[in-house]
Coordinates of C-alpha atoms and ligand atoms in Angstrom, one line a residue:
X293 CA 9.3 -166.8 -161.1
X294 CA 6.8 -164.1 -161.3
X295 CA 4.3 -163.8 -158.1
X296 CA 1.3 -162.0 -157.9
X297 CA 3.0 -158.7 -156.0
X298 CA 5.0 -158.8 -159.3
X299 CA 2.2 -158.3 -161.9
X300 CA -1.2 -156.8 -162.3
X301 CA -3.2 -158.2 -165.2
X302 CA -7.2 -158.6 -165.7
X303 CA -7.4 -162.4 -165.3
X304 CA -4.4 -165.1 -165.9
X305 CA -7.0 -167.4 -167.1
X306 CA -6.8 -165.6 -170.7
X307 CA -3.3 -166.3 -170.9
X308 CA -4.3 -169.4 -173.1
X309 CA -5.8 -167.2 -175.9
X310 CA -3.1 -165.2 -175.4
X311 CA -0.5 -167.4 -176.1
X312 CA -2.3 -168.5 -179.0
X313 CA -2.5 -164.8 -180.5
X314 CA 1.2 -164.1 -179.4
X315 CA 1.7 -167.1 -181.6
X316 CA 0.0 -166.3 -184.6
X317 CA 1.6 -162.8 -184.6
X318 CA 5.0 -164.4 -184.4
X319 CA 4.9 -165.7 -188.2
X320 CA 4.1 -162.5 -189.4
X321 CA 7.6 -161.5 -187.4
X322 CA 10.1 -163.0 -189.3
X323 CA 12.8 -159.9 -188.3
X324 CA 12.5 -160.2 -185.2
X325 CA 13.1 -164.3 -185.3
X326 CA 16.1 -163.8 -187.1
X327 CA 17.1 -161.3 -184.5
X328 CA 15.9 -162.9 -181.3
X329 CA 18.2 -166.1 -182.9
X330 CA 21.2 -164.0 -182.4
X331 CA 20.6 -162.7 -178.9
X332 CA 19.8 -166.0 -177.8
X333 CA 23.1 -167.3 -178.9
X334 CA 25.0 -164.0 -178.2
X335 CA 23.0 -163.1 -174.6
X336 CA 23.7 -159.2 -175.1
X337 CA 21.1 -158.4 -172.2
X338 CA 22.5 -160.9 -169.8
X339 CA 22.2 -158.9 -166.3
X340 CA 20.4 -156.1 -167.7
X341 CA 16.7 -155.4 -167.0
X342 CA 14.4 -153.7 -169.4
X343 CA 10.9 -151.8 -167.9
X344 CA 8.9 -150.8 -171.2
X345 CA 5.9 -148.9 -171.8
X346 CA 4.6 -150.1 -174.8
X347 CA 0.7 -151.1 -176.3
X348 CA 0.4 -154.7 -174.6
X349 CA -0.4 -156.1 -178.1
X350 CA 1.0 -159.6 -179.3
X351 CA 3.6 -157.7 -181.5
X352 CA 4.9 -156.3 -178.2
X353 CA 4.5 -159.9 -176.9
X354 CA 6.7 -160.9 -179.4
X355 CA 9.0 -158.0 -178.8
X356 CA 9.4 -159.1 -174.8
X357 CA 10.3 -162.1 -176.1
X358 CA 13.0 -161.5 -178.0
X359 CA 15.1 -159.2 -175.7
X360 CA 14.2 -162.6 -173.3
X361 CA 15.9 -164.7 -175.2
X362 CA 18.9 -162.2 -175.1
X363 CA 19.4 -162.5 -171.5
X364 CA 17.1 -158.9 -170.3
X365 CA 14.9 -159.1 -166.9
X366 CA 11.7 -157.6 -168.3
X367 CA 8.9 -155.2 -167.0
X368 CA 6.3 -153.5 -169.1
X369 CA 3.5 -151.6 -168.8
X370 CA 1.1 -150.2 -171.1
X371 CA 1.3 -146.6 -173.0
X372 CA -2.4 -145.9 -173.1
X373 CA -5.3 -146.8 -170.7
X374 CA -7.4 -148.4 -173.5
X375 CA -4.8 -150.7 -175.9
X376 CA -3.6 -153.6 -173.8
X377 CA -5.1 -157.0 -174.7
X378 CA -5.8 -158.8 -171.1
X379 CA -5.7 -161.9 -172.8
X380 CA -1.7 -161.4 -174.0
X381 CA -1.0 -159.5 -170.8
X382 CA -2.0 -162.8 -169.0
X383 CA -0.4 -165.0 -171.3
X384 CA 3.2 -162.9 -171.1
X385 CA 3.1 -163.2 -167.0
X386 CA 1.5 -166.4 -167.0
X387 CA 3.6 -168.5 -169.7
X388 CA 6.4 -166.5 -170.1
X389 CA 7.5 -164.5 -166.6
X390 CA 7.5 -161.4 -167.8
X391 CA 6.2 -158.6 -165.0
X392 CA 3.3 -156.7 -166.8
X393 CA 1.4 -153.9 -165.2
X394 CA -1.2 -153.2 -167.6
X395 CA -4.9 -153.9 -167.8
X396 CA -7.2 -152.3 -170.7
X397 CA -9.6 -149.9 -169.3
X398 CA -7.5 -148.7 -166.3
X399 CA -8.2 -145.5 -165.0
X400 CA -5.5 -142.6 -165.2
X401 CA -4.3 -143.3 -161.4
X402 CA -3.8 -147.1 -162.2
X403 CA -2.1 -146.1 -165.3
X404 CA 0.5 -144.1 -163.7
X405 CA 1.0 -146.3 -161.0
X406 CA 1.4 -149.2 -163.5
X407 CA 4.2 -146.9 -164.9
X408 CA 5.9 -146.4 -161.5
X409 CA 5.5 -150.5 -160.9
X410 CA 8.5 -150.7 -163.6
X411 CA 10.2 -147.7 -162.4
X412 CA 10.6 -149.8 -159.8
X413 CA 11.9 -152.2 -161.0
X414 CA 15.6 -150.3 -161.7
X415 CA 15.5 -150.3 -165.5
X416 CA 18.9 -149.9 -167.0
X417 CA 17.4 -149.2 -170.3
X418 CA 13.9 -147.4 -170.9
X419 CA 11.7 -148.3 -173.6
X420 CA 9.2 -145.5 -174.5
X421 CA 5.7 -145.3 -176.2
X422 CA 4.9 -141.7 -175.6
X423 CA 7.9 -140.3 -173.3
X424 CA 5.6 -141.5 -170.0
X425 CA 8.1 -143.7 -168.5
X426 CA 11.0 -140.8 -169.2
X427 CA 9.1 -137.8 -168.0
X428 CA 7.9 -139.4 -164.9
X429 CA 11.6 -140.6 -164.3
X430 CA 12.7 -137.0 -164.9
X431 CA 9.8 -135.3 -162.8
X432 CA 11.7 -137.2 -160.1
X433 CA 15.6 -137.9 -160.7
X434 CA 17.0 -137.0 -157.5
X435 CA 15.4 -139.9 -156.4
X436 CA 16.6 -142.5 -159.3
X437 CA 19.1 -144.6 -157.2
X438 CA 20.0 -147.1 -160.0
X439 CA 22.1 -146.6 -163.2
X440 CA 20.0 -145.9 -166.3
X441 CA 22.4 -146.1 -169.2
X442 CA 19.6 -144.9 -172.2
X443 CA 16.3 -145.1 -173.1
X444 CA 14.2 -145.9 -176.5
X445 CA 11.4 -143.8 -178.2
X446 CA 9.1 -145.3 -180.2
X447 CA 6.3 -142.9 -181.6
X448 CA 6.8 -139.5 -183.3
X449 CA 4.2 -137.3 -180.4
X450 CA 7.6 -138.9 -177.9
X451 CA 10.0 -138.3 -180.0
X452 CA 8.5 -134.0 -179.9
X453 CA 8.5 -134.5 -176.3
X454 CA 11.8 -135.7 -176.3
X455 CA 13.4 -133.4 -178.0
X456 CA 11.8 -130.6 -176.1
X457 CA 13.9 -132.0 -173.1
X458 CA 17.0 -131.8 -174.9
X459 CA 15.6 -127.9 -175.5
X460 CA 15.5 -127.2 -171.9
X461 CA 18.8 -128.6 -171.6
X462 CA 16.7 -131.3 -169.4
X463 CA 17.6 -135.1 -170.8
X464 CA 19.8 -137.0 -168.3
X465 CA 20.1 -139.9 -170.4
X466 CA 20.8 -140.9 -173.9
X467 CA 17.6 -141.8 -176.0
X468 CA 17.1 -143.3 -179.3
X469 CA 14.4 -142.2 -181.6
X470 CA 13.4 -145.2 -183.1
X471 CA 10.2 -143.4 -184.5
X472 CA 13.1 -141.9 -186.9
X473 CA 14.2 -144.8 -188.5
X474 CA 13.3 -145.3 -191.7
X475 CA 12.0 -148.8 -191.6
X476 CA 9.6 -147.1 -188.3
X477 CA 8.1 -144.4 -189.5
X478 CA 7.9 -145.1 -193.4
X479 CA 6.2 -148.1 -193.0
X480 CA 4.5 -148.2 -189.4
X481 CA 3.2 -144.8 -189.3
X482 CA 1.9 -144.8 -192.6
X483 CA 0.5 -148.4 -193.9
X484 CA 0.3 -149.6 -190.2
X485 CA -1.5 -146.3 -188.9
X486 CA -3.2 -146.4 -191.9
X487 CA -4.9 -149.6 -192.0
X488 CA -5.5 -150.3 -188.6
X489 CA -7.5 -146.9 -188.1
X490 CA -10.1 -147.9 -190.2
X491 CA -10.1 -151.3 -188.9
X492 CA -10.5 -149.4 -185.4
X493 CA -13.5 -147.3 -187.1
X494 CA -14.9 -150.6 -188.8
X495 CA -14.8 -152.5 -186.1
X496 CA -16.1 -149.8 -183.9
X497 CA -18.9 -148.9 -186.1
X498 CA -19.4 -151.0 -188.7
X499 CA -20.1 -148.3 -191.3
X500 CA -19.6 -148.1 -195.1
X501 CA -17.1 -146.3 -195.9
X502 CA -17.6 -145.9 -199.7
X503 CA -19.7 -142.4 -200.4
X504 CA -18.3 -140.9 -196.7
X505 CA -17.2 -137.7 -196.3
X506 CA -13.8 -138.8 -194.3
X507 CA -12.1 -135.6 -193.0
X508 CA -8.4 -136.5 -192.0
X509 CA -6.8 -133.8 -189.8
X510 CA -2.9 -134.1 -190.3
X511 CA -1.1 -135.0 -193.8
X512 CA 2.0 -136.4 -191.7
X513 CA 3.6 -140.1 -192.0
X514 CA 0.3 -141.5 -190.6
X515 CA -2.6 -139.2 -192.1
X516 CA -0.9 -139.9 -195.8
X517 CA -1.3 -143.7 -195.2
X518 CA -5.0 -143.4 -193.3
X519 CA -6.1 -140.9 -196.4
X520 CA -5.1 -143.2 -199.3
X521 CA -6.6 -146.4 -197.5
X522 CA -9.7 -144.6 -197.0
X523 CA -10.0 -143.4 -200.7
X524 CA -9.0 -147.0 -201.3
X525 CA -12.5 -148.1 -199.7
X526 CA -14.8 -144.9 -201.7
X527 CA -14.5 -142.7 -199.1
X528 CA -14.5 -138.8 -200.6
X529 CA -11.4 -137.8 -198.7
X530 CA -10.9 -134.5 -197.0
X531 CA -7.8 -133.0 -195.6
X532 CA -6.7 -130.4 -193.0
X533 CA -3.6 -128.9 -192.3
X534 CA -1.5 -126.1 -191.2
X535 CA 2.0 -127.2 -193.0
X536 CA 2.3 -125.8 -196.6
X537 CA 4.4 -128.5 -197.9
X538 CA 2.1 -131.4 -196.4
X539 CA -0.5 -129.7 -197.8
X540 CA 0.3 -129.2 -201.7
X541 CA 1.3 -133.0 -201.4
X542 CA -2.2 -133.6 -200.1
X543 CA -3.6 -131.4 -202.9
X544 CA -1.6 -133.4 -205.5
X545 CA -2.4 -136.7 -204.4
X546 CA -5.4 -135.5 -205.2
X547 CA -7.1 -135.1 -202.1
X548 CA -9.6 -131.5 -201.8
X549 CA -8.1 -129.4 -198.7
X550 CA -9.9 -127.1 -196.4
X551 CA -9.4 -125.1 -193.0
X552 CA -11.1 -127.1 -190.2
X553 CA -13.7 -124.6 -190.2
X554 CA -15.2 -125.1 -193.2
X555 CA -14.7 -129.4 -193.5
X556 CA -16.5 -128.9 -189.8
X557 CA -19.9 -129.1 -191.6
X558 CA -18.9 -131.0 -194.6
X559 CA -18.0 -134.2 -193.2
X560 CA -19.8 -136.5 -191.8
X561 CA -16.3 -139.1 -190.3
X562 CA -13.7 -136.8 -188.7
X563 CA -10.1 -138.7 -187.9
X564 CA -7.6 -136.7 -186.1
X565 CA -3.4 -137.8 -186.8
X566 CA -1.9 -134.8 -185.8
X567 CA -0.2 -135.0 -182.2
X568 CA -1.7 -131.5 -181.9
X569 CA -3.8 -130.3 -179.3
X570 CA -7.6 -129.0 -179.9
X571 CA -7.6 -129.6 -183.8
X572 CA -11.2 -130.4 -183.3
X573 CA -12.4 -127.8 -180.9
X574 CA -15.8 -126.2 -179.9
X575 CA -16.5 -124.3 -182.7
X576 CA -16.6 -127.1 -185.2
X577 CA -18.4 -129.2 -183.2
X578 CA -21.6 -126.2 -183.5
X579 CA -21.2 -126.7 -187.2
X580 CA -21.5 -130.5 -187.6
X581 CA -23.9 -132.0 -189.3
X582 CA -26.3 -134.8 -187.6
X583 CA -24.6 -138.2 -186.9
X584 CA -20.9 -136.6 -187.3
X585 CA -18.5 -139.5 -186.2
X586 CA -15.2 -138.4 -184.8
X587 CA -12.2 -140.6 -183.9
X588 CA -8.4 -140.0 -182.9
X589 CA -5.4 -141.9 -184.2
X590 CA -2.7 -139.3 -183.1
X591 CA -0.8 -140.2 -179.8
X592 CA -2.6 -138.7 -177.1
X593 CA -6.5 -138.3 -176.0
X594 CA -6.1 -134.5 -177.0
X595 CA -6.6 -133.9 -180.4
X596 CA -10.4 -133.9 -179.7
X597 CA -11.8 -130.7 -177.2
X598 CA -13.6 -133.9 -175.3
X599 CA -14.3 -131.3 -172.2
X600 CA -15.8 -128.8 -174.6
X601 CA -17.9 -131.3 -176.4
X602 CA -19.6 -132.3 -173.1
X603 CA -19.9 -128.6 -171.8
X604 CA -22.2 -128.1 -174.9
X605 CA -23.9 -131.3 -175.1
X606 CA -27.6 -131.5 -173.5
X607 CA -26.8 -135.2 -172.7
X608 CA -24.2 -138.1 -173.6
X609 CA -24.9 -141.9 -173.2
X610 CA -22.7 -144.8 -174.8
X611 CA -24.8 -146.3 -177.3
X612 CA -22.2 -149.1 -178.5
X613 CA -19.0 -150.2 -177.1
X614 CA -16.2 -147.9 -178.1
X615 CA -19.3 -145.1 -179.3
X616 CA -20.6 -142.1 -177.1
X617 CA -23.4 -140.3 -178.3
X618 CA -23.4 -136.4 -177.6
X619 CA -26.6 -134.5 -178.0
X620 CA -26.1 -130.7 -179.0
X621 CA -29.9 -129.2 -180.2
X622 CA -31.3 -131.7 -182.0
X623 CA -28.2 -132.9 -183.7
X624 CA -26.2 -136.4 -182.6
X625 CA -22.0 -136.4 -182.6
X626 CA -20.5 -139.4 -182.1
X627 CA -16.7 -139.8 -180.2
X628 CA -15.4 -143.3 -180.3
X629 CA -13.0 -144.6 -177.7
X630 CA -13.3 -141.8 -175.7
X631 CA -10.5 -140.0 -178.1
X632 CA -7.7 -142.7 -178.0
X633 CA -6.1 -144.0 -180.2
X634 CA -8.9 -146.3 -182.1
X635 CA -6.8 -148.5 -184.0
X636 CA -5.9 -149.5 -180.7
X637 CA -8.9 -149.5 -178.7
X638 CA -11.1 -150.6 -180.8
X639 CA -9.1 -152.7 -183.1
X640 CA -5.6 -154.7 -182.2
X641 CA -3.2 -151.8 -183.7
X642 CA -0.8 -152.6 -186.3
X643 CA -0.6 -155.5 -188.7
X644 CA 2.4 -157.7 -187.4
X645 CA 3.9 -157.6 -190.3
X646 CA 5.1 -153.8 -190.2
X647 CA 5.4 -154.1 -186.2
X648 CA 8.2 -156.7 -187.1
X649 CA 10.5 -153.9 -188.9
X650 CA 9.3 -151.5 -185.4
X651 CA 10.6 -153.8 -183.3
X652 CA 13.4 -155.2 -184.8
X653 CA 14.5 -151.0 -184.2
X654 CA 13.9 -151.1 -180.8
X655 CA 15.5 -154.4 -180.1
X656 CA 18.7 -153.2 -181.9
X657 CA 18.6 -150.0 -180.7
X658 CA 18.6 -151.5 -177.6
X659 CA 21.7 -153.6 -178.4
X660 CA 22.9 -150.5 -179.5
X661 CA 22.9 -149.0 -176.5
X662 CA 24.8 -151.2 -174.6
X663 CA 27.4 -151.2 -177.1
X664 CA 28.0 -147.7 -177.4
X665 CA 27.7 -146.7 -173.7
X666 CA 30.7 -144.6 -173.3
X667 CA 30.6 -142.4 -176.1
X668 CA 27.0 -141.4 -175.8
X669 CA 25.4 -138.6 -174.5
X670 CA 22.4 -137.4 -173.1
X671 CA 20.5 -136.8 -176.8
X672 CA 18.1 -137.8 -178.9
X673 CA 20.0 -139.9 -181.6
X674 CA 18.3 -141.5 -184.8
X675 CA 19.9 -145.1 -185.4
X676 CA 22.3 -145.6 -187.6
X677 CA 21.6 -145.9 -191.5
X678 CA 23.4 -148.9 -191.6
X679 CA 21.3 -150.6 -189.4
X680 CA 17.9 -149.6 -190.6
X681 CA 19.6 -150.9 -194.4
X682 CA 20.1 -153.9 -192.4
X683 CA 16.8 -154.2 -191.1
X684 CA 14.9 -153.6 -194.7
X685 CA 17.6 -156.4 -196.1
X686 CA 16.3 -158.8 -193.8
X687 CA 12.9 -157.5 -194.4
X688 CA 13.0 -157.9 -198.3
X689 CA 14.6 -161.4 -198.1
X690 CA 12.0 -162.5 -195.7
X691 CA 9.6 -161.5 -198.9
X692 CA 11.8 -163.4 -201.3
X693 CA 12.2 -160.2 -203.4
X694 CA 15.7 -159.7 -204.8
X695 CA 17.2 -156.6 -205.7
X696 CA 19.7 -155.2 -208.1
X697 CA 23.7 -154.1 -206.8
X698 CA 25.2 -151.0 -208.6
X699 CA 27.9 -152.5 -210.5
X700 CA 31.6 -151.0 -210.7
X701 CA 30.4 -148.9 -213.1
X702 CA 27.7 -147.5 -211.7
X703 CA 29.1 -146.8 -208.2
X704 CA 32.3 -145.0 -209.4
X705 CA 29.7 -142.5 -212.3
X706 CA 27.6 -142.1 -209.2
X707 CA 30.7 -141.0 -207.4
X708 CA 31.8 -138.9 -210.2
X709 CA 31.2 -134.9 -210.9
X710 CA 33.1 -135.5 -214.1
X711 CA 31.2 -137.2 -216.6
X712 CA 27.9 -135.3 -218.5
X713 CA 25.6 -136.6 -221.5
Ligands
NAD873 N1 -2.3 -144.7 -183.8 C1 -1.1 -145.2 -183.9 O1 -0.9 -146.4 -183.7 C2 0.1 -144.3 -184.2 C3 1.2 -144.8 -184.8 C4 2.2 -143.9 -185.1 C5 2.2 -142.6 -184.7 N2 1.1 -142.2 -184.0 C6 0.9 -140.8 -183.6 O2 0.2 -140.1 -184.6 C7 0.5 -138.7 -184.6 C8 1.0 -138.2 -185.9 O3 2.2 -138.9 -186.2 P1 2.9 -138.7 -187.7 O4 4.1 -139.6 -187.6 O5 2.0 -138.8 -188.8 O6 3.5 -137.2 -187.4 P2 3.9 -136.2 -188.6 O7 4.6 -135.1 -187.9 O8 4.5 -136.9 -189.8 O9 2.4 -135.6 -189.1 C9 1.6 -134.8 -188.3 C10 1.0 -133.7 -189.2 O10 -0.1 -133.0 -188.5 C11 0.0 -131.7 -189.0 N3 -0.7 -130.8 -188.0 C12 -0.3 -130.3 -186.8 N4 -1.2 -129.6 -186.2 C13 -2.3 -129.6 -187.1 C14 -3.6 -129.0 -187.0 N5 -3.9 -128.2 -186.0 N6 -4.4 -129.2 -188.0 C15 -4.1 -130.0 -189.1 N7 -2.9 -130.6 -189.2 C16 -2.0 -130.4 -188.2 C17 1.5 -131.4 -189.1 O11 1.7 -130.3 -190.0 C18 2.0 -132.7 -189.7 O12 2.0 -132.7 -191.2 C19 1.5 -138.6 -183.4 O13 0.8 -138.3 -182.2 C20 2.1 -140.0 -183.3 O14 2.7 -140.2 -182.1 C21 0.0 -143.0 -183.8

C-alpha cells in the first residue's frame, strides 16, 4: 500500500493515460516479458528492495515492473529534472505501488531531495542513471546504516564517474556497468540516442531538417547514430571532435569534420553528445549565425556554456515550449530544453524497442548481483558476455530472424593455427 508520505507525483489523476502508455510500451518489450516470466516464477528479489534513479518513462515503467514481479520493494526517482512523464509516474504509484519521487520540471532542490526520498528507503541494490544516487550515497557513507550489496550504472557519462571512484580508491560497493554491455550501448546509445534526438528537435521545433547545416559535437556511440539519422533526413552533417580515431571514422563515413571554431558560424542546428563540459562555449556563440538552434543529448546540462550565453545576451524570453530565445547584437540563438537532454525533454526518449535490450541488462544485472554477492568487490564490472549473447538470442528470436551455428568444421579451423590456403 503506497500513501501519500510515500510518493511525490504531479497529479494521480494521469495515472490512467499512464497505464495506457506503460501498456503500449510493453509490446515493444518482448525481453523483458520473457524475463519478468522467470522472476515471477523464480522470485529472486523476494525481501530485497530496489531505489532507482532512472528517466520515469514507460520503458522504465515497464522495467519496475518486472523486478516487481520478482519479489523487489521498489523506489525510483528521476535522473534528470526535465524527463519524467507525470502521467506514468502517476500511473506506477497509483496502479501499481511503486514509491516514485519524480515530477518533470522539478527544481534542482526537489530533485535532490527526490534522490534522498529513496535513499531512504534502505536500498539493497542501487540502480543508477547518471551516478546521482551513488555519489550522494558516498558524499555521506558514514551515515548509511543499511547493507547495500551493489549498485547498477546505466549511461556511459555514470559509467566515467564511476570509474573515477574506483580511481580514488573511493567505491564502497560493487557496481555494474550496464552502459558496457553490448546489447546497451551498441544499440541504445546509438539507434536509440539517435532517433529520439531528432524526435526531441522535431518535436521541439518543428523544423526541416533536409538542407540544415546539423553540427554534431561528439562521434561516440550516440553522435554516430544521431549523425547518420540526421543525413538520413537531408541534413548536410557536420562533425566535431577531439579523438583521432572517432574522427577518421567520421571522415570516412563521410561526414566533413571541423574544430568547433570554425563549424561555430557554419551551422545553423548545433547538437552536443559528448559528456564533456563547455564544448559549446562563449566564443562560438559570438560567431553564430542568426537563428543558430542548439540542443544537448549528452548526459548532463553542461555541454552548453548556458551561464555564458546569458552573460552576453541583451535579453532572453521563451518563445515556444522547450525554446529560449537569446539576443546577442542583432543576432537570435536559440537553446532548447534549457540544455538537457532533448530527446528526453522534449520527446519521450528511446524507442521501446531498444529500451527492452537496456533493461533486460539491468534487470539481470541485478539478478546478477545477488547471485554473485560473495565474490564481488567494490568495482566497476561489465556483465558477462554470456549474458549479453543471451540477451541478443532472445532479442533475435523475438524478431523471428534465424541465424546460422558454426558447424564441427568450422569451430575446430576457427580453433586451429595449423591449417593455411
Ligand atoms: N540522450 C540520451 O538518452 C543518452 C543515451 C545514452 C548516452 N547518453 C549520454 O551521451 C553522452 C555520450 O555518450 P556516448 O555513449 O556516445 O559516449 P562516447 O564516449 O562513445 O562518445 C563521446 C564522444 O565525444 C567526444 N568528445 C569529448 N569531448 C569532446 C569535445 N570537446 N568536442 C567534441 N567531441 C568530444 C569523445 O572523443 C567521444 O568520441 C554521455 O553523456 C552519455 O551518458 C545520452
Amino acid at each position: 500500500m503506497v500513501t501519500k508520505t510515500s510518493y511525490d507525483v504531479k497529479d494521480l489523476s494521469l495515472a490512467s493515460e499512464g497505464r495506457k502508455r506503460i501498456e503500449w510500451a510493453k509490446k515493444d518489450m518482448p525481453v523483458l516479458s520473457m524475463i519478468g516470466d522467470r522472476f515471477e516464477k523464480e522470485k529472486p528479489f523476494k525481501g530485497i528492495r530496489i531505489s532507482a534513479c532512472l528517466h520515469v518513462t514507460t520503458e522504465t515503467a515497464n522495467l519496475m515492473l518486472t523486478l516487481k514481479r520478482g519479489g523487489a520493494e521498489l523506489s525510483l526517482c528521476a535522473s534528470n529534472p526535465l524527463s519524467t512523464q507525470d502521467d506514468v509516474a502517476a500511473s506506477l504509484v497509483k496502479d501499481f505501488g511503486v514509491k516514485v519521487f519524480a515530477i518533470k520540471g522539478e527544481d534542482n532542490k526537489t530533485y535532490y531531495s527526490h534522490i534522498e526520498s529513496v535513499i531512504e528507503n534502505k536500498p539493497n541494490i542501487t540502480m543508477d542513471d547518471g551516478a546521482d544516487v551513488i555519489s550522494t550515497i558516498h558524499k555521506k557513507w558514514d551515515k548509511i546504516d543499511f547493507n547495500i550489496l551493489g549498485g547498477t550504472e546505466e549511461t556511459t557519462t555514470g559509467v566515467i564517474r564511476l570509474r573515477a571512484m574506483v580511481k580514488d580508491n573511493a567505491l564502497k560497493y560493487p557496481v555494474i556497468a550496464v552502459n558496457d554491455s553490448m546489447t546497451k550501448h551498441m544499440f541504445d546509445n546509438r539507434y536509440g540516442t539517435g532517433q529520439s534526438t531528432i524526435d526531441g528537435l522535431l518535436r521541439a521545433t518543428n523544423i526541416l531538417l533536409a538542407g540544415k547545416k546539423v553540427v554534431i559535437c561528439g562521434y561516440g556511440w550516440c553522435g554516430r547514430g544521431l549523425a547518420t539519422r540526421a543525413k538520413g533526413m537531408g541534413a548536410d552533417v557536420i562533425v566535431t571532435e577531439v579523438d583521432e580515431i572517432k574522427t577518421l571514422e567520421a571522415v570516412m563515413d563521410g561526414f566533413r569534420v571541423m574544430s568547433m571554431n570554425e563549424a561555430a558560424s557554419v551551422g545553423d542546428i548545433f547538437i552536443t553528445v559528448t559528456g564533456d563540459i563547455n564544448v559549446i562555449d562563449e566564443r562560438h556563440f559570438k560567431k553564430m549565425k542568426d537563428g543558430a538552434i542548439v540542443a544537448n543529448s549528452g548526459h548532463f546540462n553542461v555541454e552548453i556554456n548556458i551561464d555564458a550565453l546569458k552573460r552576453i545576451s541583451s535579453s532572453r524570453k521563451r518563445v515556444k515550449t522547450f525554446v529560449e530565445e537569446f539576443k546577442i547584437g542583432n543576432r537570435k540563438i536559440y537553446l532548447l530544453a534549457d540544455g538537457r537532454l532533448v530527446n528526453l525533454s522534449a520527446a519521450e526518449g528511446h524507442p521501446a524497442s531498444v529500451m527492452d535490450m537496456s533493461f533486460a541488462n539491468q534487470s539481470l544485472a541485478c539478478e546478477y548481483i545477488l547471485k554473485n554477492r560473495a565474490k564481488l568487490e567494490n568495482k566497476v564490472y561489465v556483465i558477462d558476455e554470456k549474458i549479453d549473447r543471451e540477451i541478443a538470442r532472445l532479442k533475435l528470436k523475438s524478431m523471428g530472424i534465424k541465424i546460422d551455428a558454426l558447424t564441427g568444421e568450422q569451430k575446430k579451423y576457427l580453433a586451429s593455427w595449423r591449417e593455411g590456403t
